[in-house]
PDB file of C-alpha atoms in Angstrom:
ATOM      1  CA  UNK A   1     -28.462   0.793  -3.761  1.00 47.00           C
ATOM      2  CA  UNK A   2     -27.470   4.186  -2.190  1.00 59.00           C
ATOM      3  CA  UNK A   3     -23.593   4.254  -1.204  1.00 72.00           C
ATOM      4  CA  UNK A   4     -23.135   3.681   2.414  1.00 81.00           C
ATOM      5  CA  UNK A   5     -23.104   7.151   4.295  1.00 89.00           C
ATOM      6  CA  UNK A   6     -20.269   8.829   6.399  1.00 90.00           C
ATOM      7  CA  UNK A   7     -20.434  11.676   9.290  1.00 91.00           C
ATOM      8  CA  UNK A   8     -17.693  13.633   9.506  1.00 89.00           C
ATOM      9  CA  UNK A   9     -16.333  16.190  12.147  1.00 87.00           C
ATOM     10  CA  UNK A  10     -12.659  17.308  11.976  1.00 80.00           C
ATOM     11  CA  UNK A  11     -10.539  14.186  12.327  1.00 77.00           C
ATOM     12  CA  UNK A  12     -13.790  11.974  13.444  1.00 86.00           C
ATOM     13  CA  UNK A  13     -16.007   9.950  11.153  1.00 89.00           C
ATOM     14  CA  UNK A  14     -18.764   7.534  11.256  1.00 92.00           C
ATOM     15  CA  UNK A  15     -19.650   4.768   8.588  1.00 91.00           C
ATOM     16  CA  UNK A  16     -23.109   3.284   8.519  1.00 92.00           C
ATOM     17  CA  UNK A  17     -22.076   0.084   7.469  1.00 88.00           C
ATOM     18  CA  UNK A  18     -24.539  -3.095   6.040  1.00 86.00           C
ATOM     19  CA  UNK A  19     -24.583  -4.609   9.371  1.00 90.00           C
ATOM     20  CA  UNK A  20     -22.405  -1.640  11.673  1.00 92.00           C
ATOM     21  CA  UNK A  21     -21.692   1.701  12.409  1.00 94.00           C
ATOM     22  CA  UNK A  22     -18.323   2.193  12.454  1.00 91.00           C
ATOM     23  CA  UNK A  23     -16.979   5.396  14.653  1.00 92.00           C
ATOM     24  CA  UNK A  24     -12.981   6.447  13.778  1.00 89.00           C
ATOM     25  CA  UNK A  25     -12.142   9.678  15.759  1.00 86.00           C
ATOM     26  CA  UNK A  26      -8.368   9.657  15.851  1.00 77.00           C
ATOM     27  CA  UNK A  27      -6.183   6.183  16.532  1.00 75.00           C
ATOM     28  CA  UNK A  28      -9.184   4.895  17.836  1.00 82.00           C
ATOM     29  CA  UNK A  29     -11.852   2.881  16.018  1.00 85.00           C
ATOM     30  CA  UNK A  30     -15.465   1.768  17.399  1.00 91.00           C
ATOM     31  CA  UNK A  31     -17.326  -0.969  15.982  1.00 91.00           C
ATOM     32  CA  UNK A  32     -20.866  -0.917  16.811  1.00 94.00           C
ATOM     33  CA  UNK A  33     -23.157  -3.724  15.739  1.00 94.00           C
ATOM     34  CA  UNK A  34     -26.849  -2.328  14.271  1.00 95.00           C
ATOM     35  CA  UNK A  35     -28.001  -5.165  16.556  1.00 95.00           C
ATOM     36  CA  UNK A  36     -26.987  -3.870  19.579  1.00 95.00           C
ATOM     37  CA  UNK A  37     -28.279  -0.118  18.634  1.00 96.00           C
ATOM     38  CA  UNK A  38     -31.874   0.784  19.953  1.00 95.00           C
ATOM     39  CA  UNK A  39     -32.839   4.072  18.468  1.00 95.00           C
ATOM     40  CA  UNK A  40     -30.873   6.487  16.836  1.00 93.00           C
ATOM     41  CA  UNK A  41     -31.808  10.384  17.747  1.00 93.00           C
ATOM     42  CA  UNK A  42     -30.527  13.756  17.065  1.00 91.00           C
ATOM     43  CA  UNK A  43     -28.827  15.611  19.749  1.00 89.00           C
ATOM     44  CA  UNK A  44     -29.246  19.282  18.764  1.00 86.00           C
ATOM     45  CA  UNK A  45     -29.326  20.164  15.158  1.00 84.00           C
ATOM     46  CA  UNK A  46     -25.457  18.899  14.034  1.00 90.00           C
ATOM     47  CA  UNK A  47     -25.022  15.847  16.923  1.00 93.00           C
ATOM     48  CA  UNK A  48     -26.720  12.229  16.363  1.00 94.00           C
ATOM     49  CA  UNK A  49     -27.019  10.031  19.786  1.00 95.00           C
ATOM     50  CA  UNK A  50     -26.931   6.353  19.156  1.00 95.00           C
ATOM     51  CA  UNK A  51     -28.741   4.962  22.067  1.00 95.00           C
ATOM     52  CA  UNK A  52     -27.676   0.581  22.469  1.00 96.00           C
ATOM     53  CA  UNK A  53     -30.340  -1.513  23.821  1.00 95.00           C
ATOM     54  CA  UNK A  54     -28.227  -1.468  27.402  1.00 94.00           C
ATOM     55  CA  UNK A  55     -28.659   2.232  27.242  1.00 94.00           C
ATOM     56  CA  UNK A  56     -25.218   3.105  27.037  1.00 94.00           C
ATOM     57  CA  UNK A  57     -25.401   6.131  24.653  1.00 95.00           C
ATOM     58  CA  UNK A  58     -22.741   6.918  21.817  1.00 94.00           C
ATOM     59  CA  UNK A  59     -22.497  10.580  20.828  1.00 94.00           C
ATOM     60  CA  UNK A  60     -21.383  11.474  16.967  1.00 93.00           C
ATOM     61  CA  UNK A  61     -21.252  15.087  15.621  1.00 92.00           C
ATOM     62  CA  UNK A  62     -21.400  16.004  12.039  1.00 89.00           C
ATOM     63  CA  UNK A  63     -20.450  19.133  10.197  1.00 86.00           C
ATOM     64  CA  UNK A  64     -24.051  20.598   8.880  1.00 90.00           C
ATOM     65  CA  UNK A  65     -27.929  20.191   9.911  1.00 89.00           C
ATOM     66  CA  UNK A  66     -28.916  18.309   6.484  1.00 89.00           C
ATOM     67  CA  UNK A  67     -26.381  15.682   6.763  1.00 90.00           C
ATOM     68  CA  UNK A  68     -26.910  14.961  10.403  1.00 91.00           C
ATOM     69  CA  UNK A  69     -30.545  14.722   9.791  1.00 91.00           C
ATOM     70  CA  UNK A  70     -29.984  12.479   6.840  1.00 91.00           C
ATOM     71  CA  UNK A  71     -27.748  10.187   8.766  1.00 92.00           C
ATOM     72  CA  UNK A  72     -30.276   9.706  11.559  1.00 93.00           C
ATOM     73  CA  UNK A  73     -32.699   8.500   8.936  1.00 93.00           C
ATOM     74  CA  UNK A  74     -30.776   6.075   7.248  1.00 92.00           C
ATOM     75  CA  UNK A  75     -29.828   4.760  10.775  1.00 94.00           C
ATOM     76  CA  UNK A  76     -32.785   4.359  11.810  1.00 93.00           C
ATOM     77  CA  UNK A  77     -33.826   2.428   8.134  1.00 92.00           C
ATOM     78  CA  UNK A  78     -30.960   0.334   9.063  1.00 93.00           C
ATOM     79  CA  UNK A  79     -31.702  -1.349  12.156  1.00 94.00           C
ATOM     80  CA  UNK A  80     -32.731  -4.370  12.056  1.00 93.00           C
ATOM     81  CA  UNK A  81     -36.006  -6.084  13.528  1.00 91.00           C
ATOM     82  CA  UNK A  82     -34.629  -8.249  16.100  1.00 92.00           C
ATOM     83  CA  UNK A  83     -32.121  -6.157  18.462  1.00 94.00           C
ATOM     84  CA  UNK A  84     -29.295  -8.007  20.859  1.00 94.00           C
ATOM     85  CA  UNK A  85     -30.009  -6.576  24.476  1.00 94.00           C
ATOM     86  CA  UNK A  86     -26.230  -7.605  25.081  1.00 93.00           C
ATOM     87  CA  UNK A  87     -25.686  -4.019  24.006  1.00 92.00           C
ATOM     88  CA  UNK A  88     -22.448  -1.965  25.051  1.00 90.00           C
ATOM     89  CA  UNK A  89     -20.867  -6.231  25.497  1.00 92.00           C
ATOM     90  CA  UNK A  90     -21.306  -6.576  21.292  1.00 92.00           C
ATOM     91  CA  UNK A  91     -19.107  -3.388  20.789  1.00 92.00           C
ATOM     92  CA  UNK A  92     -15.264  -3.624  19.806  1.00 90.00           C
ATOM     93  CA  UNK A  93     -12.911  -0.619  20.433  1.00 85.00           C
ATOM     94  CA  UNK A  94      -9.452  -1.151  18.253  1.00 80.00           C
ATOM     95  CA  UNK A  95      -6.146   1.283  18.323  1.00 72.00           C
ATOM     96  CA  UNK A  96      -5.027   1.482  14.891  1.00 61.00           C
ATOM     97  CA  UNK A  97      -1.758   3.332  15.787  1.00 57.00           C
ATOM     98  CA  UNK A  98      -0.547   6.650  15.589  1.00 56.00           C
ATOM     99  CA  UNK A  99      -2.353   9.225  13.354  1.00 57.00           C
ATOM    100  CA  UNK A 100      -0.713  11.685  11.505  1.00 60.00           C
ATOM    101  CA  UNK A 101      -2.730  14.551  10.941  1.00 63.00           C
ATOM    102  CA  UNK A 102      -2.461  16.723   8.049  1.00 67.00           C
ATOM    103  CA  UNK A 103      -1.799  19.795   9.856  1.00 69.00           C
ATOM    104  CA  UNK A 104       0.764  18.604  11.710  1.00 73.00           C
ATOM    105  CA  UNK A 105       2.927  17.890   8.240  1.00 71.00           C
ATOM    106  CA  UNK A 106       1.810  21.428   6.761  1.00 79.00           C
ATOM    107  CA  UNK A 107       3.224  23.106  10.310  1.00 83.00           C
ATOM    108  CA  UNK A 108       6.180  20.902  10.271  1.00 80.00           C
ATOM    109  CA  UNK A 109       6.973  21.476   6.876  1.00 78.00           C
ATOM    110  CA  UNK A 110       6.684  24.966   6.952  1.00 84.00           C
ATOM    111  CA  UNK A 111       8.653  25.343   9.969  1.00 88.00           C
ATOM    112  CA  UNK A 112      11.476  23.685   8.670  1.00 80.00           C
ATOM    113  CA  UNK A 113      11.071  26.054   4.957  1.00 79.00           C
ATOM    114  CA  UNK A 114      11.192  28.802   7.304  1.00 87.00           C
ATOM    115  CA  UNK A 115      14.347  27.457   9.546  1.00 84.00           C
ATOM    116  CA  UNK A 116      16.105  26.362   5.913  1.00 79.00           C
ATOM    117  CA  UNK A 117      15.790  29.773   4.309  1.00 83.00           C
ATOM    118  CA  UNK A 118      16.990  31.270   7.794  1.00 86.00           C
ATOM    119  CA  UNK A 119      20.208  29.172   8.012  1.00 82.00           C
ATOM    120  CA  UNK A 120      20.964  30.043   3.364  1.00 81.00           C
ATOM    121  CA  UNK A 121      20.372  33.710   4.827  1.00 84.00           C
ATOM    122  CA  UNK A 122      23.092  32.882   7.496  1.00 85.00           C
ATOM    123  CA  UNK A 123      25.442  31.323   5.076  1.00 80.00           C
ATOM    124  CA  UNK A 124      24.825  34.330   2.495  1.00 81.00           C
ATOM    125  CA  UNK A 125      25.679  36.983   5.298  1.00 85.00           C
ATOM    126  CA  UNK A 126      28.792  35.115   6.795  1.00 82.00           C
ATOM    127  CA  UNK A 127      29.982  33.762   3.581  1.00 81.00           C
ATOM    128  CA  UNK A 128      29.416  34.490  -0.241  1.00 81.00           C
ATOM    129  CA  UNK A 129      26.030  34.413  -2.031  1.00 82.00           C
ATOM    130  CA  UNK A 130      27.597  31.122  -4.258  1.00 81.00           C
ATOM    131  CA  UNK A 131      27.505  29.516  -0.786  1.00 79.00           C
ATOM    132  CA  UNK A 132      24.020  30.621   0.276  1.00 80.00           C
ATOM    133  CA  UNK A 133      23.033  29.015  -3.131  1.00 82.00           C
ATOM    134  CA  UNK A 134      25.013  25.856  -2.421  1.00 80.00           C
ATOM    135  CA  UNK A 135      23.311  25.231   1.309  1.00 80.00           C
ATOM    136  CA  UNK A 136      19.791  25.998  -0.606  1.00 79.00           C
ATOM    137  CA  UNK A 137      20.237  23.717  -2.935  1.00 81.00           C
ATOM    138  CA  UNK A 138      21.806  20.783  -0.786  1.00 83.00           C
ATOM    139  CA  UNK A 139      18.194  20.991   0.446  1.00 80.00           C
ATOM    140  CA  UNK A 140      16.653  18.157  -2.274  1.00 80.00           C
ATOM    141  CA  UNK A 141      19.078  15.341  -1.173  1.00 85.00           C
ATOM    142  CA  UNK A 142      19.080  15.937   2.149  1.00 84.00           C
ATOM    143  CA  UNK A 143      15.297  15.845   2.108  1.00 83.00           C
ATOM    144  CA  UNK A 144      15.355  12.836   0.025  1.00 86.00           C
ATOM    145  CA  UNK A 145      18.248  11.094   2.463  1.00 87.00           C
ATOM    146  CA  UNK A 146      15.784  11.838   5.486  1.00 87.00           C
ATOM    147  CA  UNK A 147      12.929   9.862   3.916  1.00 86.00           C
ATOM    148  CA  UNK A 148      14.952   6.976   1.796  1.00 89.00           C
ATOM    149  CA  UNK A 149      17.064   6.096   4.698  1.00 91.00           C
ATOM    150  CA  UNK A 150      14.069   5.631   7.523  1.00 91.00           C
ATOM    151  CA  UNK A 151      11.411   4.378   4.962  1.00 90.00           C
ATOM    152  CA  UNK A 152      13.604   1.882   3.978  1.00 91.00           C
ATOM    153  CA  UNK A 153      14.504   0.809   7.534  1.00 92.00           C
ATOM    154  CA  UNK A 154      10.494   0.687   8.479  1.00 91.00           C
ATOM    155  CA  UNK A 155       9.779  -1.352   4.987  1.00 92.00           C
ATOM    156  CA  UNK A 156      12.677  -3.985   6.527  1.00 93.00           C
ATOM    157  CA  UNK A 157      10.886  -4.059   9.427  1.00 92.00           C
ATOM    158  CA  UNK A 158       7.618  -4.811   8.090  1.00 91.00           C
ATOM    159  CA  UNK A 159       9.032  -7.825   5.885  1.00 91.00           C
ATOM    160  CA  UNK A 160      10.540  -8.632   8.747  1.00 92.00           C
ATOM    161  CA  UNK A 161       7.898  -9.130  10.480  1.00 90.00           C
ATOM    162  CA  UNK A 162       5.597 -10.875   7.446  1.00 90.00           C
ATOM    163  CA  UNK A 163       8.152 -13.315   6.909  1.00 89.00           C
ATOM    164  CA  UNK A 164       7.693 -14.520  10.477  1.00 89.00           C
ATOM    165  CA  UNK A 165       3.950 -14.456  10.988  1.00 89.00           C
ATOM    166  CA  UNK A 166       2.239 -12.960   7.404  1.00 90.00           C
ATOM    167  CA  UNK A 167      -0.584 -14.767   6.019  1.00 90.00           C
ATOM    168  CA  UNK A 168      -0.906 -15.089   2.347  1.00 90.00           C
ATOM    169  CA  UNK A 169      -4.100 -14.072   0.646  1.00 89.00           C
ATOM    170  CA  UNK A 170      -5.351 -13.204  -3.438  1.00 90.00           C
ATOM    171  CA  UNK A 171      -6.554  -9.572  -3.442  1.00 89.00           C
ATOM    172  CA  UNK A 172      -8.666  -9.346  -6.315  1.00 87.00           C
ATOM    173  CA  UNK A 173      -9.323  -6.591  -8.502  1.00 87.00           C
ATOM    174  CA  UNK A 174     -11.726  -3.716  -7.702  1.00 82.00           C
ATOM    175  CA  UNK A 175     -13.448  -3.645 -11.515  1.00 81.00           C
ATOM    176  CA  UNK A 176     -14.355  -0.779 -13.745  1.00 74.00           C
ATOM    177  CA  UNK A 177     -15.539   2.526 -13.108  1.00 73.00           C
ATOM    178  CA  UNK A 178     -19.238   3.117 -15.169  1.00 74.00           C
ATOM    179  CA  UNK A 179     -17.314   5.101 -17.599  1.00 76.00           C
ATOM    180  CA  UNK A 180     -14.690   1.606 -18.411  1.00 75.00           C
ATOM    181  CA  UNK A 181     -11.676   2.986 -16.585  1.00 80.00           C
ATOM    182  CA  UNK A 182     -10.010  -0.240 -14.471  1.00 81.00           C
ATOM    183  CA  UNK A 183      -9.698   0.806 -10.922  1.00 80.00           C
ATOM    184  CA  UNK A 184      -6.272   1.637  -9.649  1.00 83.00           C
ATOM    185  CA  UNK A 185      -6.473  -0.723  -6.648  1.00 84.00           C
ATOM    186  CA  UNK A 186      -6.957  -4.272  -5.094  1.00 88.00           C
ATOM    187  CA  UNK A 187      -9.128  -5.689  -2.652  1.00 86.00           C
ATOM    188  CA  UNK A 188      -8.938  -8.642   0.457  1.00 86.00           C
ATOM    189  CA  UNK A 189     -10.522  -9.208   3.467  1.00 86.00           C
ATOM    190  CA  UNK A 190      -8.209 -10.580   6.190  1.00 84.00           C
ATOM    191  CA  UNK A 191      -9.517 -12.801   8.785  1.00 80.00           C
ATOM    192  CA  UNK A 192     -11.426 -10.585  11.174  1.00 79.00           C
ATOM    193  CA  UNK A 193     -13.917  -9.694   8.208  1.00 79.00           C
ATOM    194  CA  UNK A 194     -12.188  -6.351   7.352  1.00 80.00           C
ATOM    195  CA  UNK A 195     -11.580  -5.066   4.008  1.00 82.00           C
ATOM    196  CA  UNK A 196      -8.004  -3.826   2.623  1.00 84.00           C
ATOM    197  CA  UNK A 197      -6.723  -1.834  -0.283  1.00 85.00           C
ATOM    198  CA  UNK A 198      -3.772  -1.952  -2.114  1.00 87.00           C
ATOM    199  CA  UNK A 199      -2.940   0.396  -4.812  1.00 87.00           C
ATOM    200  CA  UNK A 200      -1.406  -0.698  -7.982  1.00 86.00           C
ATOM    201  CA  UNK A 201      -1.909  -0.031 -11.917  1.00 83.00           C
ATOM    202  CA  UNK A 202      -0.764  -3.785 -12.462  1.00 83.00           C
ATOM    203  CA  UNK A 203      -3.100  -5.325 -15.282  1.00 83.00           C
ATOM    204  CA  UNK A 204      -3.634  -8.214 -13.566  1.00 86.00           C
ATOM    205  CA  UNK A 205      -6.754  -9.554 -11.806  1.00 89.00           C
ATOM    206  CA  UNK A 206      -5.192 -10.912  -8.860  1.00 89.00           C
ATOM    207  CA  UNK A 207      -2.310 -10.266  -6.627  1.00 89.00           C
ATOM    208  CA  UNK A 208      -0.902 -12.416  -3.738  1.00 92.00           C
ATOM    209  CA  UNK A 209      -0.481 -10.042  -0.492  1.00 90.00           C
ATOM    210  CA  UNK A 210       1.023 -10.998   2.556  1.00 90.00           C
ATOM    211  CA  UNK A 211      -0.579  -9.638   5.829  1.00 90.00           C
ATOM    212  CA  UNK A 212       0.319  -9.461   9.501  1.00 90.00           C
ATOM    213  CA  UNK A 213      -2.645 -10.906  11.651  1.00 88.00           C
ATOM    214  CA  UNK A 214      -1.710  -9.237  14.600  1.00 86.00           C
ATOM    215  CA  UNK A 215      -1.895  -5.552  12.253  1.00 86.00           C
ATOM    216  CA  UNK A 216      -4.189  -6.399   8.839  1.00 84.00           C
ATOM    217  CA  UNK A 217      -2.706  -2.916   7.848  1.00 82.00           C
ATOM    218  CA  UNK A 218       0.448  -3.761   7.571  1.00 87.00           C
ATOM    219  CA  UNK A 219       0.889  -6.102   3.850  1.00 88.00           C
ATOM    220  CA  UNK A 220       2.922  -6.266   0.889  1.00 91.00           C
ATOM    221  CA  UNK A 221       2.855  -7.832  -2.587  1.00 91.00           C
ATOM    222  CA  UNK A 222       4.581 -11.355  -2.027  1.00 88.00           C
ATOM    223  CA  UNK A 223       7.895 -11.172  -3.904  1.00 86.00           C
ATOM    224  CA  UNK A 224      10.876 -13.634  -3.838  1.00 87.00           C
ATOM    225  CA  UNK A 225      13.181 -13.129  -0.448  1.00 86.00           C
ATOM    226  CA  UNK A 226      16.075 -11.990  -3.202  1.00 88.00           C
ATOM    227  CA  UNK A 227      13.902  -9.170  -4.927  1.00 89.00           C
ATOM    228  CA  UNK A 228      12.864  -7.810  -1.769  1.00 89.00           C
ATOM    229  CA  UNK A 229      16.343  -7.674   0.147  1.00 91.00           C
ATOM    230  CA  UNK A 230      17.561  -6.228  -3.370  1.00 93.00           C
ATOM    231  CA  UNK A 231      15.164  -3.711  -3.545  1.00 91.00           C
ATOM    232  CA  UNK A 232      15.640  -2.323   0.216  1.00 91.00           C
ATOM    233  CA  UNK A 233      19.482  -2.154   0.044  1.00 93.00           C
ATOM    234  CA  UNK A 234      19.587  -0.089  -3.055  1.00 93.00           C
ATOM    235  CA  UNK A 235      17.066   2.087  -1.145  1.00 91.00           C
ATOM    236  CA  UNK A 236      18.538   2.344   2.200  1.00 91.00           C
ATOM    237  CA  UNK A 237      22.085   2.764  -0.083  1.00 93.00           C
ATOM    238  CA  UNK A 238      20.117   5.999  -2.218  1.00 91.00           C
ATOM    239  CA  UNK A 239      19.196   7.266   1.078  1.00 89.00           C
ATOM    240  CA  UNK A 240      22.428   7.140   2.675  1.00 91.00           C
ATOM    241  CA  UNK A 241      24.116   8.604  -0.195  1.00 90.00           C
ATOM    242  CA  UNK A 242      21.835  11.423  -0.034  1.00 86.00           C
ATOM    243  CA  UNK A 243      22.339  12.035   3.513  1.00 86.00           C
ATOM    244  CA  UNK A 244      26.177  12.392   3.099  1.00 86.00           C
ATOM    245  CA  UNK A 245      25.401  14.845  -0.051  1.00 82.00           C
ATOM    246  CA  UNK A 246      23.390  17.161   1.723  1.00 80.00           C
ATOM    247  CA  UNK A 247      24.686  16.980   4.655  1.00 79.00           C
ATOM    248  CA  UNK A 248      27.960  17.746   3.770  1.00 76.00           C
ATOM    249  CA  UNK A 249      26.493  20.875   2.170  1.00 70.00           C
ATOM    250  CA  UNK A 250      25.377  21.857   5.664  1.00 70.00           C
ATOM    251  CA  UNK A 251      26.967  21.134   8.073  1.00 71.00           C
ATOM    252  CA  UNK A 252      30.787  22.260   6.287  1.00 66.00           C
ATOM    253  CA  UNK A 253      29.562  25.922   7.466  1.00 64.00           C
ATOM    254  CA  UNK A 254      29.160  25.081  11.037  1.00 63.00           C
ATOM    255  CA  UNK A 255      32.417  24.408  11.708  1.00 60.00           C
TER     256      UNK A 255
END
């Protein structure tokens, strides 16, 4: 059985799931039932139009002519006999929450490479070289201060927040690859139907996640309450201590 297929544009994709298409462009996801799609037709030679049987028409673009062309057809394969004339009333519209778009880190990250080397340039003219070298350098644990100490505040959260309301479910493991490999990742399905992953190289075959119902994106591995406050105190302390090494190796020259 071919692998579902995906049209992509930029940031925007659609999924031609078993019994759904699934449109993503941005936060916002669309879940449309192949029950409630009439026809599927191309708009142009890179657009599809999915036309519901209330006549409400969705508009997808993909990136080339042969993979536009070959999504309509496996659409249109997909639909099935009987059609819901509820239509536009069968589709869901979700907001996952912010996006962060890979462009906006490169930008950002350059930006602030650009700003660093501007300020060790600073420190070299006003100062001595040894203290350009010193500001340059206080660059790794300040960087790794600014992502401990909020990562580990937004993890507390999150348990936080699982504690109070998470449901516990068995992810199972994803199998082999053909070649015999074991998959690096786990699978469940919370209680809206949707699948999850969860990364790990554990050997096991099962793992017990805990999900929020209200967000099926946010989980974690179940652990006991004493591991996990552990675990985000000596992270939140490694950030900390990172922020008052590098920073001190900053800010010292502004003053």
């Amino acid at each position: 059985m071919p692998s579902p297929q995906v049209l992509t544009k930029g940031d925007a994709s659609a999924l031609l799931d078993s019994d759904r298409l699934v449109v993503t462009r941005g936060r916002h996801r669309t879940e449309i039932p192949l029950a409630a799609v009439q026809e599927a037709r191309p708009d142009g030679s890179t657009a599809v139009e999915v036309v519901l049987t209330d006549g409400v028409v969705h508009r997808i673009e993909g990136e080339n002519r042969v993979a536009t062309a070959s999504f309509v057809t496996a659409l249109a394969e997909a639909l099935p006999e009987r059609r819901d004339p509820a239509g536009s009333a069968l589709v869901t519209v979700t907001d996952e929450g912010l996006v962060i778009k890979t462009w906006y880190l490169v930008v950002g990250g350059l930006t602030l490479l650009l700003g660093w080397f501007g300020y060790a340039y600073w420190v070299g003219s006003a100062y001595t070289a040894e203290d350009a070298v010193l500001v340059f350098f206080s660059a790794l644990p300040l960087l790794i201060g600014l992502v401990s100490t909020p990562g580990a505040v937004l993890m507390g959260v999150t348990r936080i927040k699982l504690a109070r309301r998470g449901i516990t479910v068995r992810a199972a493991h994803a199998g082999h690859y053909p070649n015999g490999k074991r998959k690096g990742y786990f699978a469940y399905t919370d209680s809206e139907g949707r699948e999850h992953l969860y990364f790990s190289q554990r050997s096991a075959q099962y793992v017990d996640l805990v999900y929020d119902p209200r967000n099926p994106g946010d989980f974690a591995p179940r652990r006991p309450l004493f591991a996990v406050a552990l675990g985000l105190l000596l992270l939140l302390a490694l950030g900390l201590a990172c922020l008052a090494l590098g920073g001190a190796g900053v800010v010292v020259y502004l003053f």
